[in-house]
PDB file of C-alpha atoms in Angstrom:
ATOM      1  CA  MET M   1       7.384  -8.747  -0.531  1.00 84.00           C
ATOM      2  CA  GLN M   2       5.411 -11.643   1.983  1.00 94.00           C
ATOM      3  CA  THR M   3       1.802 -11.168   2.128  1.00 97.00           C
ATOM      4  CA  LEU M   4       0.875 -12.426   5.646  1.00 98.00           C
ATOM      5  CA  ARG M   5      -2.671 -14.019   6.284  1.00 98.00           C
ATOM      6  CA  LEU M   6      -3.637 -12.686   9.501  1.00 98.00           C
ATOM      7  CA  LEU M   7      -6.722 -14.034  11.854  1.00 98.00           C
ATOM      8  CA  PRO M   8      -8.920 -11.229  13.114  1.00 97.00           C
ATOM      9  CA  ASP M   9      -8.162 -12.486  16.850  1.00 98.00           C
ATOM     10  CA  SER M  10      -6.033 -10.064  19.402  1.00 98.00           C
ATOM     11  CA  PRO M  11      -2.573 -10.789  17.847  1.00 98.00           C
ATOM     12  CA  GLY M  12      -3.780 -10.309  14.482  1.00 98.00           C
ATOM     13  CA  LEU M  13      -5.317  -7.305  14.966  1.00 98.00           C
ATOM     14  CA  ALA M  14      -2.104  -6.126  16.677  1.00 98.00           C
ATOM     15  CA  ARG M  15      -0.442  -7.037  14.144  1.00 98.00           C
ATOM     16  CA  ALA M  16      -2.146  -5.712  11.366  1.00 98.00           C
ATOM     17  CA  ALA M  17      -2.076  -2.082  13.562  1.00 98.00           C
ATOM     18  CA  ARG M  18       1.290  -2.239  13.617  1.00 98.00           C
ATOM     19  CA  LEU M  19       1.445  -2.584   9.794  1.00 98.00           C
ATOM     20  CA  LEU M  20      -0.581   0.241   9.186  1.00 98.00           C
ATOM     21  CA  ALA M  21       1.300   2.439  11.608  1.00 98.00           C
ATOM     22  CA  GLU M  22       4.219   1.860   9.853  1.00 98.00           C
ATOM     23  CA  GLY M  23       2.643   2.633   6.494  1.00 98.00           C
ATOM     24  CA  GLN M  24       1.928  -0.111   4.361  1.00 98.00           C
ATOM     25  CA  CYS M  25      -1.245  -1.750   3.035  1.00 98.00           C
ATOM     26  CA  VAL M  26      -3.300  -4.548   4.634  1.00 98.00           C
ATOM     27  CA  ALA M  27      -6.579  -6.152   3.352  1.00 98.00           C
ATOM     28  CA  ILE M  28      -9.492  -5.637   5.464  1.00 98.00           C
ATOM     29  CA  PRO M  29     -12.688  -7.727   5.648  1.00 98.00           C
ATOM     30  CA  THR M  30     -16.003  -5.410   5.377  1.00 97.00           C
ATOM     31  CA  GLU M  31     -19.475  -5.958   5.004  1.00 95.00           C
ATOM     32  CA  THR M  32     -19.076  -4.881   1.212  1.00 91.00           C
ATOM     33  CA  VAL M  33     -16.105  -6.409   0.208  1.00 92.00           C
ATOM     34  CA  TYR M  34     -12.355  -7.054   1.012  1.00 95.00           C
ATOM     35  CA  GLY M  35     -10.876  -3.219   1.315  1.00 97.00           C
ATOM     36  CA  LEU M  36      -7.226  -2.708   0.671  1.00 98.00           C
ATOM     37  CA  ALA M  37      -6.353  -0.445   4.020  1.00 98.00           C
ATOM     38  CA  ALA M  38      -3.768   2.256   4.719  1.00 98.00           C
ATOM     39  CA  ASP M  39      -3.979   5.570   6.993  1.00 98.00           C
ATOM     40  CA  ALA M  40      -5.568   7.867   5.668  1.00 98.00           C
ATOM     41  CA  ARG M  41      -3.493  10.589   7.119  1.00 97.00           C
ATOM     42  CA  ASN M  42      -0.398   9.021   5.505  1.00 97.00           C
ATOM     43  CA  GLY M  43      -0.102  10.591   1.619  1.00 95.00           C
ATOM     44  CA  GLU M  44       2.867   7.537   1.258  1.00 95.00           C
ATOM     45  CA  ALA M  45       1.112   4.604   2.935  1.00 97.00           C
ATOM     46  CA  VAL M  46      -2.308   5.776   0.717  1.00 95.00           C
ATOM     47  CA  ALA M  47       0.312   6.030  -2.598  1.00 93.00           C
ATOM     48  CA  ARG M  48       1.121   2.791  -1.485  1.00 95.00           C
ATOM     49  CA  ILE M  49      -2.612   1.265  -2.704  1.00 95.00           C
ATOM     50  CA  TYR M  50      -2.629   2.953  -5.947  1.00 90.00           C
ATOM     51  CA  GLN M  51       1.216   1.595  -6.610  1.00 92.00           C
ATOM     52  CA  ALA M  52      -0.598  -2.042  -5.357  1.00 94.00           C
ATOM     53  CA  LYS M  53      -3.477  -1.868  -7.384  1.00 90.00           C
ATOM     54  CA  GLY M  54      -1.906  -1.304 -10.607  1.00 82.00           C
ATOM     55  CA  ARG M  55      -4.730   1.996 -10.546  1.00 65.00           C
ATOM     56  CA  PRO M  56      -4.772   3.634 -13.645  1.00 56.00           C
ATOM     57  CA  SER M  57      -5.610   7.048 -12.305  1.00 61.00           C
ATOM     58  CA  PHE M  58      -6.148   9.250  -9.439  1.00 66.00           C
ATOM     59  CA  ASN M  59      -9.537   8.524  -8.112  1.00 78.00           C
ATOM     60  CA  PRO M  60     -10.899   9.957  -4.600  1.00 89.00           C
ATOM     61  CA  LEU M  61     -10.910   7.091  -1.835  1.00 94.00           C
ATOM     62  CA  ILE M  62     -13.616   6.126   0.961  1.00 97.00           C
ATOM     63  CA  VAL M  63     -12.280   6.457   4.326  1.00 98.00           C
ATOM     64  CA  HIS M  64     -13.563   4.044   6.921  1.00 98.00           C
ATOM     65  CA  VAL M  65     -14.235   5.133  10.674  1.00 98.00           C
ATOM     66  CA  ALA M  66     -15.308   3.464  13.822  1.00 98.00           C
ATOM     67  CA  ASP M  67     -17.975   5.412  14.198  1.00 98.00           C
ATOM     68  CA  LEU M  68     -20.071   8.919  13.757  1.00 98.00           C
ATOM     69  CA  ALA M  69     -17.912  11.002  16.085  1.00 98.00           C
ATOM     70  CA  ALA M  70     -14.853  10.000  14.183  1.00 98.00           C
ATOM     71  CA  ALA M  71     -16.904  10.760  11.155  1.00 98.00           C
ATOM     72  CA  GLU M  72     -17.480  14.173  12.247  1.00 98.00           C
ATOM     73  CA  ALA M  73     -14.068  14.999  13.162  1.00 98.00           C
ATOM     74  CA  LEU M  74     -13.270  14.569   9.062  1.00 98.00           C
ATOM     75  CA  GLY M  75     -16.663  15.625   7.224  1.00 98.00           C
ATOM     76  CA  GLN M  76     -19.223  18.485   7.193  1.00 98.00           C
ATOM     77  CA  PHE M  77     -22.964  17.218   8.299  1.00 98.00           C
ATOM     78  CA  ASP M  78     -26.088  18.682   8.083  1.00 97.00           C
ATOM     79  CA  ALA M  79     -28.919  17.808   8.726  1.00 97.00           C
ATOM     80  CA  GLN M  80     -29.994  14.845   5.955  1.00 98.00           C
ATOM     81  CA  ALA M  81     -26.278  13.611   6.502  1.00 98.00           C
ATOM     82  CA  ARG M  82     -26.508  12.968  10.087  1.00 98.00           C
ATOM     83  CA  LEU M  83     -30.203  11.454   9.400  1.00 98.00           C
ATOM     84  CA  LEU M  84     -29.029   8.790   7.067  1.00 98.00           C
ATOM     85  CA  ALA M  85     -25.898   7.740   9.053  1.00 98.00           C
ATOM     86  CA  ASP M  86     -28.104   7.447  12.009  1.00 98.00           C
ATOM     87  CA  ARG M  87     -30.267   5.398  10.308  1.00 98.00           C
ATOM     88  CA  PHE M  88     -27.620   3.390   8.118  1.00 98.00           C
ATOM     89  CA  TRP M  89     -24.343   3.508   9.784  1.00 98.00           C
ATOM     90  CA  PRO M  90     -22.503   1.088  10.712  1.00 98.00           C
ATOM     91  CA  GLY M  91     -23.598  -0.266   7.208  1.00 97.00           C
ATOM     92  CA  ALA M  92     -22.842  -0.231   3.424  1.00 93.00           C
ATOM     93  CA  LEU M  93     -23.491   3.260   2.471  1.00 97.00           C
ATOM     94  CA  THR M  94     -21.193   5.998   1.995  1.00 98.00           C
ATOM     95  CA  LEU M  95     -21.527   9.674   2.327  1.00 98.00           C
ATOM     96  CA  ILE M  96     -19.757  12.337   0.215  1.00 97.00           C
ATOM     97  CA  LEU M  97     -19.336  15.445   2.627  1.00 98.00           C
ATOM     98  CA  PRO M  98     -17.689  18.247   2.677  1.00 97.00           C
ATOM     99  CA  LEU M  99     -13.707  18.060   4.176  1.00 97.00           C
ATOM    100  CA  GLN M 100     -13.745  19.284   7.523  1.00 97.00           C
ATOM    101  CA  ALA M 101     -10.466  21.869   6.811  1.00 92.00           C
ATOM    102  CA  ASP M 102      -8.450  20.430  10.146  1.00 93.00           C
ATOM    103  CA  SER M 103      -9.300  16.850   9.041  1.00 95.00           C
ATOM    104  CA  GLY M 104      -5.608  16.114   8.931  1.00 96.00           C
ATOM    105  CA  ILE M 105      -6.058  13.197   5.597  1.00 97.00           C
ATOM    106  CA  ALA M 106      -3.640  13.222   3.290  1.00 95.00           C
ATOM    107  CA  SER M 107      -4.509  15.057  -0.683  1.00 92.00           C
ATOM    108  CA  LEU M 108      -4.209  12.253  -2.598  1.00 92.00           C
ATOM    109  CA  VAL M 109      -7.084  10.454  -0.653  1.00 94.00           C
ATOM    110  CA  THR M 110      -9.668  13.219  -1.910  1.00 93.00           C
ATOM    111  CA  ALA M 111      -7.653  13.500  -5.113  1.00 87.00           C
ATOM    112  CA  GLY M 112      -7.304  17.300  -5.178  1.00 84.00           C
ATOM    113  CA  LEU M 113     -11.405  18.170  -4.044  1.00 89.00           C
ATOM    114  CA  GLN M 114     -13.239  19.516  -1.187  1.00 92.00           C
ATOM    115  CA  THR M 115     -15.018  16.843  -0.296  1.00 95.00           C
ATOM    116  CA  ILE M 116     -14.118  13.119   1.409  1.00 97.00           C
ATOM    117  CA  GLY M 117     -16.382   9.794   1.319  1.00 97.00           C
ATOM    118  CA  LEU M 118     -16.722   8.464   4.533  1.00 98.00           C
ATOM    119  CA  ARG M 119     -18.217   5.260   5.839  1.00 98.00           C
ATOM    120  CA  VAL M 120     -18.978   3.639   9.199  1.00 98.00           C
ATOM    121  CA  PRO M 121     -18.182  -0.418   8.104  1.00 98.00           C
ATOM    122  CA  ALA M 122     -20.795  -3.428  10.080  1.00 97.00           C
ATOM    123  CA  HIS M 123     -18.023  -6.105  10.389  1.00 98.00           C
ATOM    124  CA  SER M 124     -17.152  -6.830  13.248  1.00 98.00           C
ATOM    125  CA  ALA M 125     -13.136  -7.376  12.456  1.00 98.00           C
ATOM    126  CA  ALA M 126     -13.130  -3.917  10.810  1.00 98.00           C
ATOM    127  CA  GLN M 127     -14.251  -2.147  13.375  1.00 98.00           C
ATOM    128  CA  ALA M 128     -11.967  -3.957  15.635  1.00 98.00           C
ATOM    129  CA  LEU M 129      -9.170  -2.891  13.450  1.00 98.00           C
ATOM    130  CA  LEU M 130     -10.509   0.697  12.884  1.00 98.00           C
ATOM    131  CA  ARG M 131     -10.286   0.626  16.945  1.00 98.00           C
ATOM    132  CA  THR M 132      -6.984  -1.066  17.630  1.00 98.00           C
ATOM    133  CA  SER M 133      -5.439   1.262  14.901  1.00 98.00           C
ATOM    134  CA  GLY M 134      -6.703   4.256  16.403  1.00 97.00           C
ATOM    135  CA  ALA M 135      -6.659   5.507  12.915  1.00 98.00           C
ATOM    136  CA  PRO M 136      -9.291   6.506   9.416  1.00 98.00           C
ATOM    137  CA  LEU M 137      -8.519   3.674   6.940  1.00 98.00           C
ATOM    138  CA  ALA M 138      -8.309   4.452   3.563  1.00 98.00           C
ATOM    139  CA  ALA M 139      -9.804   1.318   1.356  1.00 97.00           C
ATOM    140  CA  PRO M 140     -10.739   0.750  -2.171  1.00 94.00           C
ATOM    141  CA  SER M 141     -10.903  -2.693  -3.072  1.00 91.00           C
ATOM    142  CA  ALA M 142      -8.396  -5.221  -2.442  1.00 94.00           C
ATOM    143  CA  ASN M 143      -7.182  -6.063  -6.156  1.00 89.00           C
ATOM    144  CA  ALA M 144      -5.584  -5.072  -9.437  1.00 87.00           C
ATOM    145  CA  SER M 145      -7.205  -2.629 -10.836  1.00 79.00           C
ATOM    146  CA  GLY M 146     -10.100  -3.744 -12.879  1.00 69.00           C
ATOM    147  CA  ARG M 147     -10.536  -6.528 -12.074  1.00 77.00           C
ATOM    148  CA  ILE M 148     -13.922  -8.536 -10.149  1.00 76.00           C
ATOM    149  CA  SER M 149     -13.508  -7.289  -6.242  1.00 84.00           C
ATOM    150  CA  PRO M 150     -12.616  -9.515  -3.563  1.00 89.00           C
ATOM    151  CA  THR M 151     -15.269 -11.058  -0.904  1.00 88.00           C
ATOM    152  CA  SER M 152     -12.945 -13.665   0.342  1.00 92.00           C
ATOM    153  CA  ALA M 153      -9.032 -13.416   1.366  1.00 96.00           C
ATOM    154  CA  ASP M 154      -8.722 -15.818  -0.788  1.00 92.00           C
ATOM    155  CA  HIS M 155      -9.642 -13.532  -3.382  1.00 89.00           C
ATOM    156  CA  VAL M 156      -7.211 -11.173  -2.554  1.00 95.00           C
ATOM    157  CA  LEU M 157      -4.478 -13.631  -2.339  1.00 96.00           C
ATOM    158  CA  ALA M 158      -5.277 -15.295  -6.051  1.00 89.00           C
ATOM    159  CA  ALA M 159      -2.563 -15.290  -8.543  1.00 84.00           C
ATOM    160  CA  ASP M 160      -4.654 -13.980 -11.413  1.00 76.00           C
ATOM    161  CA  GLY M 161      -6.175 -10.797 -10.160  1.00 81.00           C
ATOM    162  CA  GLY M 162      -5.199 -10.952  -6.810  1.00 89.00           C
ATOM    163  CA  LEU M 163      -2.317  -8.813  -4.677  1.00 96.00           C
ATOM    164  CA  ARG M 164      -0.288 -11.516  -3.315  1.00 96.00           C
ATOM    165  CA  GLY M 165       3.405 -10.198  -3.092  1.00 96.00           C
ATOM    166  CA  ARG M 166       2.316  -6.484  -3.263  1.00 96.00           C
ATOM    167  CA  ILE M 167       0.890  -5.887  -0.006  1.00 98.00           C
ATOM    168  CA  ALA M 168       1.850  -6.289   3.832  1.00 98.00           C
ATOM    169  CA  ALA M 169      -0.923  -8.410   5.100  1.00 98.00           C
ATOM    170  CA  VAL M 170      -4.515  -9.652   4.614  1.00 98.00           C
ATOM    171  CA  LEU M 171      -6.601  -9.962   7.551  1.00 98.00           C
ATOM    172  CA  ASP M 172      -8.724 -12.968   6.982  1.00 98.00           C
ATOM    173  CA  ALA M 173     -12.207 -13.005   8.440  1.00 98.00           C
ATOM    174  CA  GLY M 174     -14.025 -15.309   6.112  1.00 95.00           C
ATOM    175  CA  PRO M 175     -16.035 -13.926   3.259  1.00 90.00           C
ATOM    176  CA  CYS M 176     -17.650 -10.387   3.076  1.00 91.00           C
ATOM    177  CA  PRO M 177     -21.957 -10.905   3.561  1.00 87.00           C
ATOM    178  CA  VAL M 178     -22.951  -8.568   1.183  1.00 82.00           C
ATOM    179  CA  GLY M 179     -20.295  -8.730  -1.396  1.00 84.00           C
ATOM    180  CA  VAL M 180     -21.148  -5.348  -3.243  1.00 79.00           C
ATOM    181  CA  GLU M 181     -19.418  -2.016  -2.934  1.00 86.00           C
ATOM    182  CA  SER M 182     -21.084   0.547  -0.827  1.00 92.00           C
ATOM    183  CA  THR M 183     -24.174   2.734  -2.312  1.00 89.00           C
ATOM    184  CA  ILE M 184     -22.349   6.427  -2.194  1.00 93.00           C
ATOM    185  CA  VAL M 185     -24.852   9.228  -1.909  1.00 97.00           C
ATOM    186  CA  GLY M 186     -23.826  12.745  -2.460  1.00 97.00           C
ATOM    187  CA  TRP M 187     -24.944  16.633  -2.144  1.00 96.00           C
ATOM    188  CA  PRO M 188     -23.560  17.596  -5.594  1.00 91.00           C
ATOM    189  CA  ASP M 189     -25.917  20.606  -6.525  1.00 88.00           C
ATOM    190  CA  GLY M 190     -27.243  20.821  -3.260  1.00 91.00           C
ATOM    191  CA  ARG M 191     -29.656  18.177  -3.314  1.00 95.00           C
ATOM    192  CA  PRO M 192     -29.225  14.262  -2.342  1.00 97.00           C
ATOM    193  CA  ALA M 193     -28.290  12.349  -5.325  1.00 96.00           C
ATOM    194  CA  LEU M 194     -27.671   8.640  -6.268  1.00 89.00           C
ATOM    195  CA  LEU M 195     -23.180   8.674  -7.023  1.00 91.00           C
ATOM    196  CA  ARG M 196     -23.122   5.177  -6.834  1.00 88.00           C
ATOM    197  CA  PRO M 197     -25.425   2.242  -6.408  1.00 84.00           C
ATOM    198  CA  GLY M 198     -24.627  -0.418  -4.000  1.00 87.00           C
ATOM    199  CA  GLY M 199     -25.320  -2.321  -0.580  1.00 87.00           C
ATOM    200  CA  ILE M 200     -28.451  -0.244   0.456  1.00 88.00           C
ATOM    201  CA  ALA M 201     -31.342   0.264  -2.004  1.00 82.00           C
ATOM    202  CA  ALA M 202     -31.495   3.356  -3.128  1.00 87.00           C
ATOM    203  CA  GLU M 203     -35.615   3.298  -2.381  1.00 88.00           C
ATOM    204  CA  ALA M 204     -34.392   2.403   1.551  1.00 91.00           C
ATOM    205  CA  ILE M 205     -32.668   5.637   1.971  1.00 94.00           C
ATOM    206  CA  GLU M 206     -34.950   7.858  -0.050  1.00 94.00           C
ATOM    207  CA  SER M 207     -37.572   6.805   2.305  1.00 96.00           C
ATOM    208  CA  VAL M 208     -35.517   8.289   5.281  1.00 97.00           C
ATOM    209  CA  LEU M 209     -35.148  11.142   3.438  1.00 97.00           C
ATOM    210  CA  GLY M 210     -38.489  12.093   2.340  1.00 97.00           C
ATOM    211  CA  GLN M 211     -37.773  12.698  -1.370  1.00 96.00           C
ATOM    212  CA  PRO M 212     -36.068  11.013  -4.054  1.00 95.00           C
ATOM    213  CA  LEU M 213     -32.378  10.824  -4.561  1.00 94.00           C
ATOM    214  CA  ALA M 214     -31.456  12.972  -7.731  1.00 93.00           C
ATOM    215  CA  ALA M 215     -29.248  10.668 -10.760  1.00 83.00           C
ATOM    216  CA  HIS M 216     -26.251  12.290 -10.943  1.00 74.00           C
ATOM    217  CA  HIS M 217     -23.977  12.138 -14.528  1.00 67.00           C
ATOM    218  CA  ALA M 218     -20.212  12.750 -13.394  1.00 60.00           C
ATOM    219  CA  ASP M 219     -19.074  15.348 -15.435  1.00 58.00           C
ATOM    220  CA  PRO M 220     -15.619  13.174 -16.690  1.00 56.00           C
ATOM    221  CA  SER M 221     -12.918  15.781 -15.659  1.00 49.00           C
ATOM    222  CA  ALA M 222     -14.247  16.281 -12.145  1.00 55.00           C
ATOM    223  CA  PRO M 223     -15.524  13.045 -10.083  1.00 56.00           C
ATOM    224  CA  SER M 224     -17.164  13.332  -6.909  1.00 58.00           C
ATOM    225  CA  ALA M 225     -17.100   9.936  -5.715  1.00 63.00           C
ATOM    226  CA  PRO M 226     -15.382   6.631  -6.514  1.00 62.00           C
ATOM    227  CA  GLY M 227     -16.341   4.667  -9.364  1.00 50.00           C
ATOM    228  CA  GLN M 228     -16.230   7.489 -11.773  1.00 47.00           C
ATOM    229  CA  LEU M 229     -13.710   8.530 -13.580  1.00 43.00           C
ATOM    230  CA  THR M 230     -10.212  10.769 -12.370  1.00 41.00           C
ATOM    231  CA  SER M 231     -10.848  14.266 -11.151  1.00 36.00           C
ATOM    232  CA  HIS M 232      -9.357  17.298 -13.618  1.00 40.00           C
ATOM    233  CA  TYR M 233      -6.936  19.195 -11.062  1.00 45.00           C
ATOM    234  CA  ALA M 234      -6.220  22.236 -12.392  1.00 69.00           C
ATOM    235  CA  PRO M 235      -3.919  25.189 -11.052  1.00 83.00           C
ATOM    236  CA  LYS M 236      -4.317  28.666 -11.797  1.00 83.00           C
ATOM    237  CA  ALA M 237      -1.019  29.067 -13.617  1.00 91.00           C
ATOM    238  CA  PRO M 238       0.011  27.209 -17.299  1.00 93.00           C
ATOM    239  CA  LEU M 239       1.535  24.401 -16.645  1.00 93.00           C
ATOM    240  CA  ARG M 240       4.302  22.823 -18.831  1.00 96.00           C
ATOM    241  CA  LEU M 241       5.218  18.986 -18.834  1.00 96.00           C
ATOM    242  CA  ASN M 242       8.374  16.762 -19.347  1.00 96.00           C
ATOM    243  CA  ALA M 243      10.578  19.980 -19.109  1.00 95.00           C
ATOM    244  CA  GLU M 244      13.165  21.327 -18.513  1.00 95.00           C
ATOM    245  CA  PRO M 245      13.509  24.567 -16.313  1.00 94.00           C
ATOM    246  CA  GLN M 246      13.259  27.964 -17.616  1.00 95.00           C
ATOM    247  CA  ALA M 247      13.580  31.666 -15.485  1.00 95.00           C
ATOM    248  CA  GLY M 248      10.875  32.327 -14.339  1.00 96.00           C
ATOM    249  CA  GLU M 249       8.937  29.124 -13.469  1.00 97.00           C
ATOM    250  CA  THR M 250       8.489  27.333 -10.658  1.00 97.00           C
ATOM    251  CA  HIS M 251       9.992  23.856 -11.478  1.00 98.00           C
ATOM    252  CA  LEU M 252       8.631  20.307  -9.979  1.00 97.00           C
ATOM    253  CA  THR M 253      11.725  18.427  -9.639  1.00 97.00           C
ATOM    254  CA  PHE M 254      12.112  14.256  -9.841  1.00 97.00           C
ATOM    255  CA  GLY M 255      14.701  12.272  -8.923  1.00 97.00           C
ATOM    256  CA  GLN M 256      17.011  15.133  -7.639  1.00 95.00           C
ATOM    257  CA  PRO M 257      16.525  17.438  -4.697  1.00 95.00           C
ATOM    258  CA  GLY M 258      14.923  21.104  -4.527  1.00 94.00           C
ATOM    259  CA  PRO M 259      12.132  23.273  -2.905  1.00 95.00           C
ATOM    260  CA  PHE M 260       9.509  21.524  -4.558  1.00 97.00           C
ATOM    261  CA  SER M 261      11.124  18.266  -5.435  1.00 97.00           C
ATOM    262  CA  LEU M 262       8.160  15.272  -6.074  1.00 95.00           C
ATOM    263  CA  SER M 263      10.916  12.677  -4.468  1.00 95.00           C
ATOM    264  CA  ASP M 264      14.368  13.371  -4.192  1.00 97.00           C
ATOM    265  CA  SER M 265      15.381   9.926  -4.465  1.00 96.00           C
ATOM    266  CA  GLY M 266      12.806   9.390  -7.746  1.00 96.00           C
ATOM    267  CA  ASP M 267      10.779   6.903  -5.953  1.00 92.00           C
ATOM    268  CA  LEU M 268       6.868   7.389  -7.642  1.00 88.00           C
ATOM    269  CA  ALA M 269       5.265   6.366  -4.531  1.00 85.00           C
ATOM    270  CA  GLN M 270       6.918   9.366  -2.691  1.00 90.00           C
ATOM    271  CA  ALA M 271       6.266  11.555  -5.770  1.00 88.00           C
ATOM    272  CA  ALA M 272       2.577  10.389  -5.882  1.00 81.00           C
ATOM    273  CA  ALA M 273       1.523  11.271  -2.857  1.00 77.00           C
ATOM    274  CA  ARG M 274       3.422  14.845  -3.072  1.00 86.00           C
ATOM    275  CA  LEU M 275       1.928  15.947  -6.127  1.00 87.00           C
ATOM    276  CA  PHE M 276      -1.571  17.760  -5.215  1.00 73.00           C
ATOM    277  CA  ASP M 277       0.405  19.210  -2.418  1.00 78.00           C
ATOM    278  CA  LEU M 278       3.443  20.266  -4.735  1.00 88.00           C
ATOM    279  CA  LEU M 279       0.633  21.686  -7.085  1.00 87.00           C
ATOM    280  CA  ARG M 280      -1.041  23.897  -4.805  1.00 75.00           C
ATOM    281  CA  ARG M 281       2.297  25.185  -3.619  1.00 87.00           C
ATOM    282  CA  ALA M 282       3.989  25.783  -6.375  1.00 92.00           C
ATOM    283  CA  ASP M 283       0.673  27.591  -7.784  1.00 88.00           C
ATOM    284  CA  GLU M 284       0.612  29.820  -4.870  1.00 88.00           C
ATOM    285  CA  THR M 285       4.112  31.635  -6.092  1.00 94.00           C
ATOM    286  CA  GLY M 286       2.068  33.022  -8.833  1.00 94.00           C
ATOM    287  CA  ARG M 287       4.407  31.824 -11.673  1.00 96.00           C
ATOM    288  CA  PRO M 288       4.217  29.255 -14.271  1.00 96.00           C
ATOM    289  CA  ILE M 289       4.681  25.934 -13.757  1.00 96.00           C
ATOM    290  CA  SER M 290       6.969  22.987 -15.195  1.00 97.00           C
ATOM    291  CA  VAL M 291       7.317  19.801 -14.231  1.00 97.00           C
ATOM    292  CA  ALA M 292      10.139  17.184 -14.879  1.00 97.00           C
ATOM    293  CA  PRO M 293      10.000  14.240 -16.999  1.00 97.00           C
ATOM    294  CA  ILE M 294       8.254  11.401 -14.263  1.00 95.00           C
ATOM    295  CA  PRO M 295       8.841   7.645 -15.710  1.00 94.00           C
ATOM    296  CA  GLU M 296       5.942   6.283 -17.819  1.00 89.00           C
ATOM    297  CA  HIS M 297       5.539   2.707 -15.414  1.00 79.00           C
ATOM    298  CA  GLY M 298       3.815   1.707 -12.562  1.00 74.00           C
ATOM    299  CA  LEU M 299       2.626   4.591 -10.724  1.00 76.00           C
ATOM    300  CA  GLY M 300       3.929   7.333 -12.671  1.00 86.00           C
ATOM    301  CA  ALA M 301       1.560   6.343 -15.128  1.00 76.00           C
ATOM    302  CA  ALA M 302      -1.278   7.857 -12.726  1.00 72.00           C
ATOM    303  CA  ILE M 303       1.148  10.948 -11.936  1.00 84.00           C
ATOM    304  CA  ASN M 304       1.337  11.542 -15.803  1.00 85.00           C
ATOM    305  CA  ASP M 305      -1.948  11.127 -16.481  1.00 77.00           C
ATOM    306  CA  ARG M 306      -3.132  13.498 -13.444  1.00 76.00           C
ATOM    307  CA  LEU M 307      -0.804  15.815 -14.886  1.00 88.00           C
ATOM    308  CA  ARG M 308      -1.763  15.832 -18.445  1.00 87.00           C
ATOM    309  CA  ARG M 309      -5.110  16.359 -17.416  1.00 77.00           C
ATOM    310  CA  ALA M 310      -4.112  19.458 -15.237  1.00 84.00           C
ATOM    311  CA  ALA M 311      -2.060  20.982 -18.152  1.00 87.00           C
ATOM    312  CA  ALA M 312      -5.309  20.661 -20.654  1.00 82.00           C
ATOM    313  CA  PRO M 313      -6.285  23.549 -22.026  1.00 78.00           C
ATOM    314  CA  ARG M 314      -8.594  25.758 -20.332  1.00 65.00           C
ATOM    315  CA  ASN M 315     -12.492  26.157 -21.876  1.00 57.00           C
TER     316      ASN M 315
END
């Protein structure tokens, strides 16, 4: 794949918006770092983010929107959340909020959680693209997994740790002015907590709230925000992996058609996009669940990691 370098002018923004509408990934500038964006409503497009990055596990992704009104269509705001949004948006603050039931956000974005990370970026090119595309954009950092976050288009396209040839385009608006990821605040136990330090100082947030932010130590099996370990999604039913179907089970197939097919054609991006929804549907049958073998390479490693956690013994 040839990765285009687009300028943040009218033709470049229109081209980037078309690519996003087609389900492609486009690296975009924000004030923090360059993000690898895809339409957050399109599960297969979001799966391409994981595929391009070589991201080894499913983690919730931050969704970027143009303004507070767009954010309110996706997340449920209480008084404290709205106070922070009014003060710090647009800006380098991500809020972890309960997901609206009719949000339309792909389940892969939230890693099966009932919360969503939302941010309104303070970058003119990002704002222009959000308004041109009309889409909420899921966007982790635009770099190979585990490498240094990119703060310029050249970093995104670098031979070492970059994404040249793996994504459709990068919107080049020069260096990022903040250069570190957003601060993440959530309410995991009803109190505001610092889930990740970032581009806005915790002290500034505490000053607005009039109270200290609680320290939050993530449960490794259930992260509530990006930058933490993989979420543990466990169906109620027992789950067998690398399995042949048995009588009385709901069987998730891969590489062949069926009512619970992860991908008829054996496409790993499609399988990743469908995984959470199919696990939920299978669980609703009330029967034990089995899953066909998934290749342990590329995005398959992430799928298998998620399935192993889902199949782990319950306490």
